[in-house]
PDB file of C-alpha atoms and ligand atoms in Angstrom:
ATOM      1  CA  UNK A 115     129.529-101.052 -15.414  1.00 66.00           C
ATOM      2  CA  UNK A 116     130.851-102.912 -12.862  1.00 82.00           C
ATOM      3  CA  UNK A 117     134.706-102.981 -12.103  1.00 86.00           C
ATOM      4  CA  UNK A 118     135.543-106.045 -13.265  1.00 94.00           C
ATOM      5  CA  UNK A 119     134.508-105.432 -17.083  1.00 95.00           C
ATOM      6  CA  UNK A 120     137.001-103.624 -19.810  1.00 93.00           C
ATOM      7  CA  UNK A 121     134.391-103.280 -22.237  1.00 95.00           C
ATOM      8  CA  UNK A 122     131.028-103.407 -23.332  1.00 96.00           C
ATOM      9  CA  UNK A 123     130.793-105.589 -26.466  1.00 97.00           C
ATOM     10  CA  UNK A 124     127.215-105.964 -26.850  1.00 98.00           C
ATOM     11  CA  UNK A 125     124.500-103.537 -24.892  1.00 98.00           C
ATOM     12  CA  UNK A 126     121.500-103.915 -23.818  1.00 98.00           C
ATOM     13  CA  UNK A 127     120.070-101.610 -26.037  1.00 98.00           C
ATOM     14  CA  UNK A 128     121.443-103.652 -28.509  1.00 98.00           C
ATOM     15  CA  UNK A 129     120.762-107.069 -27.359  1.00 98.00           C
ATOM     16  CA  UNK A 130     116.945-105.868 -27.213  1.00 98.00           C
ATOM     17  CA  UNK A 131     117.177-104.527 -30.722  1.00 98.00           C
ATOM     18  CA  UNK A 132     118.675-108.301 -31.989  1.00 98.00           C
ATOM     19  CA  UNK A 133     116.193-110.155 -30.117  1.00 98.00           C
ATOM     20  CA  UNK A 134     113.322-107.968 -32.108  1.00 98.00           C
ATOM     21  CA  UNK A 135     115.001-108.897 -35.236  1.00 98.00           C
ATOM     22  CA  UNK A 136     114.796-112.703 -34.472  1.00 98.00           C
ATOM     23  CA  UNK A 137     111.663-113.042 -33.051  1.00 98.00           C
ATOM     24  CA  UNK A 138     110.160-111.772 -35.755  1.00 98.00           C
ATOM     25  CA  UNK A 139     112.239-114.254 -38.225  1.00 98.00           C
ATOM     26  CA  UNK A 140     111.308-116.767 -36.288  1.00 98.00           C
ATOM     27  CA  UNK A 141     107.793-116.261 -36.263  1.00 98.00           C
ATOM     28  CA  UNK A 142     107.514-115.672 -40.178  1.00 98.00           C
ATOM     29  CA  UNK A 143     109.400-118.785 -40.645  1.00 98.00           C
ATOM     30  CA  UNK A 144     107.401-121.264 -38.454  1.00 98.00           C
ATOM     31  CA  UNK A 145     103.702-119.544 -38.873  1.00 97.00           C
ATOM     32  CA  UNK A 146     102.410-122.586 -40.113  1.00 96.00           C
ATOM     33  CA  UNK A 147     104.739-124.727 -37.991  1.00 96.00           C
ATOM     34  CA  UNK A 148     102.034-127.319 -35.974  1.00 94.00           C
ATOM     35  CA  UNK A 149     104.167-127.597 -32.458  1.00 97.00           C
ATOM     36  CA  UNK A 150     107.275-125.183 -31.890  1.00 98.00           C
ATOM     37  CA  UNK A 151     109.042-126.296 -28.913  1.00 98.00           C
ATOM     38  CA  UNK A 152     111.913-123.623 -28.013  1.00 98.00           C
ATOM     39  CA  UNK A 153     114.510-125.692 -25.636  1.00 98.00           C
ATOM     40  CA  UNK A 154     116.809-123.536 -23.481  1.00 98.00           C
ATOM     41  CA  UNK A 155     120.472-124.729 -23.709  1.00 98.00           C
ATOM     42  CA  UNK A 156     121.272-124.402 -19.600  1.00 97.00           C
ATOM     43  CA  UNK A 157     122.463-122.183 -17.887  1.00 96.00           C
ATOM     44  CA  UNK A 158     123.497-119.803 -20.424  1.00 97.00           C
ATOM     45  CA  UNK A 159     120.774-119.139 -22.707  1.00 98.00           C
ATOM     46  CA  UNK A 160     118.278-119.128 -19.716  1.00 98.00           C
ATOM     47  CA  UNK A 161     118.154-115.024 -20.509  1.00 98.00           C
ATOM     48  CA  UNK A 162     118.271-115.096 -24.174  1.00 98.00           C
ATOM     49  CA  UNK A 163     115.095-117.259 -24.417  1.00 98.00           C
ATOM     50  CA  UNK A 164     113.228-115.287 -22.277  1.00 98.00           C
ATOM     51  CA  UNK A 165     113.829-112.552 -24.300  1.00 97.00           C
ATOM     52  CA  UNK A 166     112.738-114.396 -27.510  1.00 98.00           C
ATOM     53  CA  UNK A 167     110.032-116.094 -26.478  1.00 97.00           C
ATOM     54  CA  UNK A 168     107.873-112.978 -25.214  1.00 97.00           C
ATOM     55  CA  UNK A 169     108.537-111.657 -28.582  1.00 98.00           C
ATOM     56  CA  UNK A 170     107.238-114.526 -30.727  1.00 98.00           C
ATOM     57  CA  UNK A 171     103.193-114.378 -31.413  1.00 97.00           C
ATOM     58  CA  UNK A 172     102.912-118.103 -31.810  1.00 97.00           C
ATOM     59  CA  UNK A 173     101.930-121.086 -29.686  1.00 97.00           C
ATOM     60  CA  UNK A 174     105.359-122.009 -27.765  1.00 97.00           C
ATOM     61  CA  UNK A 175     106.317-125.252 -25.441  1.00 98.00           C
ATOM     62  CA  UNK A 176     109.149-124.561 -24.012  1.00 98.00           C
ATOM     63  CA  UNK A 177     112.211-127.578 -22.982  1.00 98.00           C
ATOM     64  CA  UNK A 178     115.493-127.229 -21.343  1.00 98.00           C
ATOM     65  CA  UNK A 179     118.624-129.101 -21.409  1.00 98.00           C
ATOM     66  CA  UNK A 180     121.379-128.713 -19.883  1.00 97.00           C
ATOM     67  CA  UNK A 181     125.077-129.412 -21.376  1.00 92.00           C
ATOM     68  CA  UNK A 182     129.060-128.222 -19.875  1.00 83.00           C
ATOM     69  CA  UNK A 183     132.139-128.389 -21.657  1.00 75.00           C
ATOM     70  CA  UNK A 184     134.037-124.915 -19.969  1.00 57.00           C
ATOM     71  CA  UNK A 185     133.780-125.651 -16.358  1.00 51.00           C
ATOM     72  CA  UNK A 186     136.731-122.988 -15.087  1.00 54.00           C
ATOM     73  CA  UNK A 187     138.418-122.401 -17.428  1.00 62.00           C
ATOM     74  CA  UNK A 188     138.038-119.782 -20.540  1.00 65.00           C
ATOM     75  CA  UNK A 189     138.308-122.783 -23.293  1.00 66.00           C
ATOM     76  CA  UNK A 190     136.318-125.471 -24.168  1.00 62.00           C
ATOM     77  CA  UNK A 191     137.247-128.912 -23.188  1.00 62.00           C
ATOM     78  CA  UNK A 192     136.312-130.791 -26.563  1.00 65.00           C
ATOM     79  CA  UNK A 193     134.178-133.278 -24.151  1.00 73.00           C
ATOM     80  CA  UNK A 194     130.468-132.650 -23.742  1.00 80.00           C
ATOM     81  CA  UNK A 195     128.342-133.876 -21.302  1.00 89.00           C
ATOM     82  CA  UNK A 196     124.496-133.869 -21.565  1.00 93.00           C
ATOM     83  CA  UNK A 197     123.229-133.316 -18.150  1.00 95.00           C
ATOM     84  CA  UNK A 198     119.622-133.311 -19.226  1.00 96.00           C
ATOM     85  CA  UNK A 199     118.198-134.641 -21.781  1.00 96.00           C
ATOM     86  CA  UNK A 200     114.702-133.890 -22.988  1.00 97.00           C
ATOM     87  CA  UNK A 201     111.872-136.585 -22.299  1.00 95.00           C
ATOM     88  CA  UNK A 202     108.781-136.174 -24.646  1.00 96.00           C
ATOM     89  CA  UNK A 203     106.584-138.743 -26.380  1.00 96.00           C
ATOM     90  CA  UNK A 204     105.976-136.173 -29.386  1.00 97.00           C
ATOM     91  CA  UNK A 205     109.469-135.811 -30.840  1.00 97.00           C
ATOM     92  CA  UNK A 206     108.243-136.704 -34.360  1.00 97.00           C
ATOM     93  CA  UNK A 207     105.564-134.248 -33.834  1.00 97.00           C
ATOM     94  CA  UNK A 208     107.314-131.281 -32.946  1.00 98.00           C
ATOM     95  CA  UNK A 209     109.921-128.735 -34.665  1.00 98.00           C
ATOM     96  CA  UNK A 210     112.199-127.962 -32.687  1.00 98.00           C
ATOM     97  CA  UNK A 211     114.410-124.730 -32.058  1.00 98.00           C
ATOM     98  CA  UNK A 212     117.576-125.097 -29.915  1.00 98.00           C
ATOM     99  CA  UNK A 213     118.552-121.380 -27.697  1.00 98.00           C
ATOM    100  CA  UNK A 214     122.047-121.085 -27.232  1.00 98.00           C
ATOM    101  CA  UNK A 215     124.070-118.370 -25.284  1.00 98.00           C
ATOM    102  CA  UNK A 216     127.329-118.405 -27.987  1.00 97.00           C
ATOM    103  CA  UNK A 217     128.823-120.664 -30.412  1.00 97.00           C
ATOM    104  CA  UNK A 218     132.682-121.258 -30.003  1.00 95.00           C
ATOM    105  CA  UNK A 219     134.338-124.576 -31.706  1.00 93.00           C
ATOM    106  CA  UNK A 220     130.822-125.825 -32.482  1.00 95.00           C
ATOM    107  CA  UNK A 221     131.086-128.545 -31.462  1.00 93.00           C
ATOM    108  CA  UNK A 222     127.547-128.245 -28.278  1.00 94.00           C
ATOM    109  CA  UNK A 223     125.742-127.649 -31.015  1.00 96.00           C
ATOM    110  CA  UNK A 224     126.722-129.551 -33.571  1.00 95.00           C
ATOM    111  CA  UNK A 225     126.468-132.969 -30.862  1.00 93.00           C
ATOM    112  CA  UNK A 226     123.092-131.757 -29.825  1.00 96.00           C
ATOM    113  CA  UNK A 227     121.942-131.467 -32.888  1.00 96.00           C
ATOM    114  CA  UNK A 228     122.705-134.831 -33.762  1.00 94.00           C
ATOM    115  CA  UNK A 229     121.607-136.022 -30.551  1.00 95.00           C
ATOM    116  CA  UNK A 230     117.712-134.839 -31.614  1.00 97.00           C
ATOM    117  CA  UNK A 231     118.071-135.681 -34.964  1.00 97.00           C
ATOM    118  CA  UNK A 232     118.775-139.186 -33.605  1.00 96.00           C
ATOM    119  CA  UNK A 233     115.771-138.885 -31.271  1.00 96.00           C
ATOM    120  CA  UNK A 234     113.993-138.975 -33.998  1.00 97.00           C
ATOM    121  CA  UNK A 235     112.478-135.454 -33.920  1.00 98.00           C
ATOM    122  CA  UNK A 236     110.290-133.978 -36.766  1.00 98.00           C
ATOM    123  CA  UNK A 237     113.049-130.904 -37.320  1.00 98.00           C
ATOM    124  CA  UNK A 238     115.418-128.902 -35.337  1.00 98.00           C
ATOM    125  CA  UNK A 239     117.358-125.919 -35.940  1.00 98.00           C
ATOM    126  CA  UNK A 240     119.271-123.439 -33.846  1.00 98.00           C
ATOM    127  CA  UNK A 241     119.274-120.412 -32.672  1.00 98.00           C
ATOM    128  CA  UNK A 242     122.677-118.095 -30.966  1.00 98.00           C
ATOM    129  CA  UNK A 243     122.603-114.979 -29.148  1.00 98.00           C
ATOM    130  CA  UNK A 244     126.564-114.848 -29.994  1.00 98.00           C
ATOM    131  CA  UNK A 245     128.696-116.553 -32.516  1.00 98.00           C
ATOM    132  CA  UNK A 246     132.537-116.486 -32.915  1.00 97.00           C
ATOM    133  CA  UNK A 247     133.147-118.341 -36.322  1.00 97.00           C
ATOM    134  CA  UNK A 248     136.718-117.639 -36.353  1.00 96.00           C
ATOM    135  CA  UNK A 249     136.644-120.162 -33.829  1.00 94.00           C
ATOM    136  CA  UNK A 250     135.153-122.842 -35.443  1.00 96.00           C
ATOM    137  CA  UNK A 251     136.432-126.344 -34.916  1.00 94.00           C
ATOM    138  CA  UNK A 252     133.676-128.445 -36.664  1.00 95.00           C
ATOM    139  CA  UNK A 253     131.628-127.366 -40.029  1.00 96.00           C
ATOM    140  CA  UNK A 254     128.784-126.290 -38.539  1.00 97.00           C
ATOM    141  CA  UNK A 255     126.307-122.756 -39.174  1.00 98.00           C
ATOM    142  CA  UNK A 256     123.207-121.813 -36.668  1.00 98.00           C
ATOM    143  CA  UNK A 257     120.556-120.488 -38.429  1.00 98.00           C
ATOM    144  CA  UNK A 258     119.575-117.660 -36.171  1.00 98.00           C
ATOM    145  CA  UNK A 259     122.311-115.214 -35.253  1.00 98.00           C
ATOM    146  CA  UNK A 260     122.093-112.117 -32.871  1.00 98.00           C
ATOM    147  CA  UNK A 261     125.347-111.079 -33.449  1.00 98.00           C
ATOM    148  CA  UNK A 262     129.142-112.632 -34.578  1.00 98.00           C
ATOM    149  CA  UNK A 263     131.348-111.372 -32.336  1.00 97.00           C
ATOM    150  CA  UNK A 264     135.522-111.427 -32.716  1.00 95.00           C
ATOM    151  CA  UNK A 265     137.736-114.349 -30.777  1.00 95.00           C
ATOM    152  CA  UNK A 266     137.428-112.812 -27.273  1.00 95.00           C
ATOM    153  CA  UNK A 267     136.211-114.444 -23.843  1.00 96.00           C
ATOM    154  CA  UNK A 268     133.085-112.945 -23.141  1.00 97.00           C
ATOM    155  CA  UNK A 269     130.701-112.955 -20.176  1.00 98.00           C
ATOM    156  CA  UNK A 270     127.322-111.419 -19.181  1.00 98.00           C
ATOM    157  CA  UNK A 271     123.342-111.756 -20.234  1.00 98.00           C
ATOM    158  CA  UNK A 272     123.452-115.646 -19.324  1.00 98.00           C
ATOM    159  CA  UNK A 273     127.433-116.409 -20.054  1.00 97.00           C
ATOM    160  CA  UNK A 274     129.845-116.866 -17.126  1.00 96.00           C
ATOM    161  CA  UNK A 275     133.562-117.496 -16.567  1.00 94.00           C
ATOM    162  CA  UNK A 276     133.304-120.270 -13.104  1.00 91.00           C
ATOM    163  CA  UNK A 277     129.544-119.339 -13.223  1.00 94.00           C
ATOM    164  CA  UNK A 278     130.360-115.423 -12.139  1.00 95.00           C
ATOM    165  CA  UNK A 279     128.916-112.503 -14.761  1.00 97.00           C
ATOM    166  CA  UNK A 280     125.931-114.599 -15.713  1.00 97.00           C
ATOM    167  CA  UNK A 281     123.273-111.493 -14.313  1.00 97.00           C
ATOM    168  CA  UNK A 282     124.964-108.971 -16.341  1.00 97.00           C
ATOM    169  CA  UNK A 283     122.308-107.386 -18.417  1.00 97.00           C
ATOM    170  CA  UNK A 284     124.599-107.076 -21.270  1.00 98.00           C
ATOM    171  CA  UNK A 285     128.135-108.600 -22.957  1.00 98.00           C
ATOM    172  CA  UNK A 286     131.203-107.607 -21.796  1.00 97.00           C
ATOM    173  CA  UNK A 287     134.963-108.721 -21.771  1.00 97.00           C
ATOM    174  CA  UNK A 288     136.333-109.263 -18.277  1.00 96.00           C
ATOM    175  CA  UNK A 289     139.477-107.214 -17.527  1.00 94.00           C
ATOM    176  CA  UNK A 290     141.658-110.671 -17.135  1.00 90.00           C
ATOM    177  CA  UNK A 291     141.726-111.425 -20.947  1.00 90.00           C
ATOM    178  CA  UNK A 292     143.799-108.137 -21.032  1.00 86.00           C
ATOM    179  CA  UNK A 293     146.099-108.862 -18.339  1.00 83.00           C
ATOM    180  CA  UNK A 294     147.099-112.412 -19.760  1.00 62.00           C
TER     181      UNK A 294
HETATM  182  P1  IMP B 499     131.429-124.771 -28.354  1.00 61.42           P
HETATM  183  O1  IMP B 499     130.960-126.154 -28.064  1.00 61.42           O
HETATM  184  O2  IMP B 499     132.928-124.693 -28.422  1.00 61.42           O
HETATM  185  O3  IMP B 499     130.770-124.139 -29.563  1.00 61.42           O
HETATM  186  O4  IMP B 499     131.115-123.907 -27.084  1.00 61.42           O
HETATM  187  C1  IMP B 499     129.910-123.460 -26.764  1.00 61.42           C
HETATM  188  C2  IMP B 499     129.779-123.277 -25.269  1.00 61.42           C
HETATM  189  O5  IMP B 499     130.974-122.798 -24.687  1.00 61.42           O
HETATM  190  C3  IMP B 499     128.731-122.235 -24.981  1.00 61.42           C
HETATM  191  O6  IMP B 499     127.520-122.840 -24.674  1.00 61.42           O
HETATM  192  C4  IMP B 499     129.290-121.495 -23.772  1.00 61.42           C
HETATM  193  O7  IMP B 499     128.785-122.100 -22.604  1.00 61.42           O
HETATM  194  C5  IMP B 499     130.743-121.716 -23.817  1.00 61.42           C
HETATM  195  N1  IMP B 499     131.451-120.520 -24.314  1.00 61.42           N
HETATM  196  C6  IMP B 499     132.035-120.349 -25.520  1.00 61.42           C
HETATM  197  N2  IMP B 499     132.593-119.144 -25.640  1.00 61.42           N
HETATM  198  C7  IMP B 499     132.362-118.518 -24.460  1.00 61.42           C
HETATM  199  C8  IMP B 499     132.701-117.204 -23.958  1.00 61.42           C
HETATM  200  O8  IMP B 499     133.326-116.355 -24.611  1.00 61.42           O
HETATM  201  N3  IMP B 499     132.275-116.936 -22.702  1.00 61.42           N
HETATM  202  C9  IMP B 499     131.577-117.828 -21.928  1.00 61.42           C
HETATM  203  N4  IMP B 499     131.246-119.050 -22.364  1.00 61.42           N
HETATM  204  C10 IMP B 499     131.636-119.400 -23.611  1.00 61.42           C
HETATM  205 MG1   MG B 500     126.761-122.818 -22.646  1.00 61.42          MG
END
């Protein structure tokens, strides 16, 4: 463990066994799904959708787009910016599953969501490694999720704090949200 992290929150043992248990949700519920397109919320979920995609037996395109709202700081800024949005002539063709690293207020999620949806694309749903409902600011539930975690800053497998942590194999929390 390297100096900077207090604690281990979620291992990679662990993070291995929740990606099992997805993948193979996944893969019952969209078995007779025509296109599954898995897009990669960036940079965060970059790991997390590796993970899950090697596990899931079906015919996969894979997307990425790319959203902030932290920036340096260990609370979300209420604005979101899309930095990339996803370019595709099939969007009422495909179903859709959105990767995220952690849901927080809800409110990436619940935008993007709407963003698609006003895309015009055949279905989306979406898909957390982390969630932190006690956090919620909007009403909104993912459908897939690894684990719900308690109202700490975390960083590691894909999450950063000023885009440090992210290589971490697994969760921690950084020893500054104790010293605060
Ligand atoms: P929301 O829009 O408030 O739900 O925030 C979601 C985004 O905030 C995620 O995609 C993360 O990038 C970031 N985030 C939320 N909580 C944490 C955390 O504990 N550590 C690192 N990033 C976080
Ligand atoms: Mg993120």
């Amino acid at each position: 463990m390297i100096k900077d992290i207090e604690k281990i929150l979620v291992s990679e043992e662990q993070i291995n066994e929740l990606c099992d248990r997805i993948a193979k949700q996944i893969e019952n519920d969209y078995k007779d799904a025509k296109k599954l397109v898995l897009i990669c919320i960036l940079k965060g979920s970059l790991p997390f959708t590796a993970e899950l995609m090697k596990r899931i037996s079906l015919p996969i395109e894979l997307e990425f787009m790319k959203v902030s709202s932290y920036g340096a700081s260990t609370t979300s800024s209420g604005v979101i910016n899309l930095h990339l949005d996803l370019h595709r002539d099939d969007l009422s063709d495909a179903d859709f599953l959105v990767v995220e690293d952690i849901v927080d207020s809800g409110r990436t999620l619940s935008m993007l969501v709407e963003h698609l949806h006003k895309k015009g694309v055949r279905s989306v749903k979406t898909c957390t490694l982390l969630d932190k409902p006690s956090r919620r600011e909007v009403d909104f539930t993912p459908d897939y999720v690894g684990k719900e975690v308690p109202d700490y800053f975390v960083v590691g497998y894909g999450l950063d704090f000023d885009e440090k942590y992210r290589t971490l194999p697994y969760v921690g929390i950084p020893n500054f949200v104790f010293e605060k």
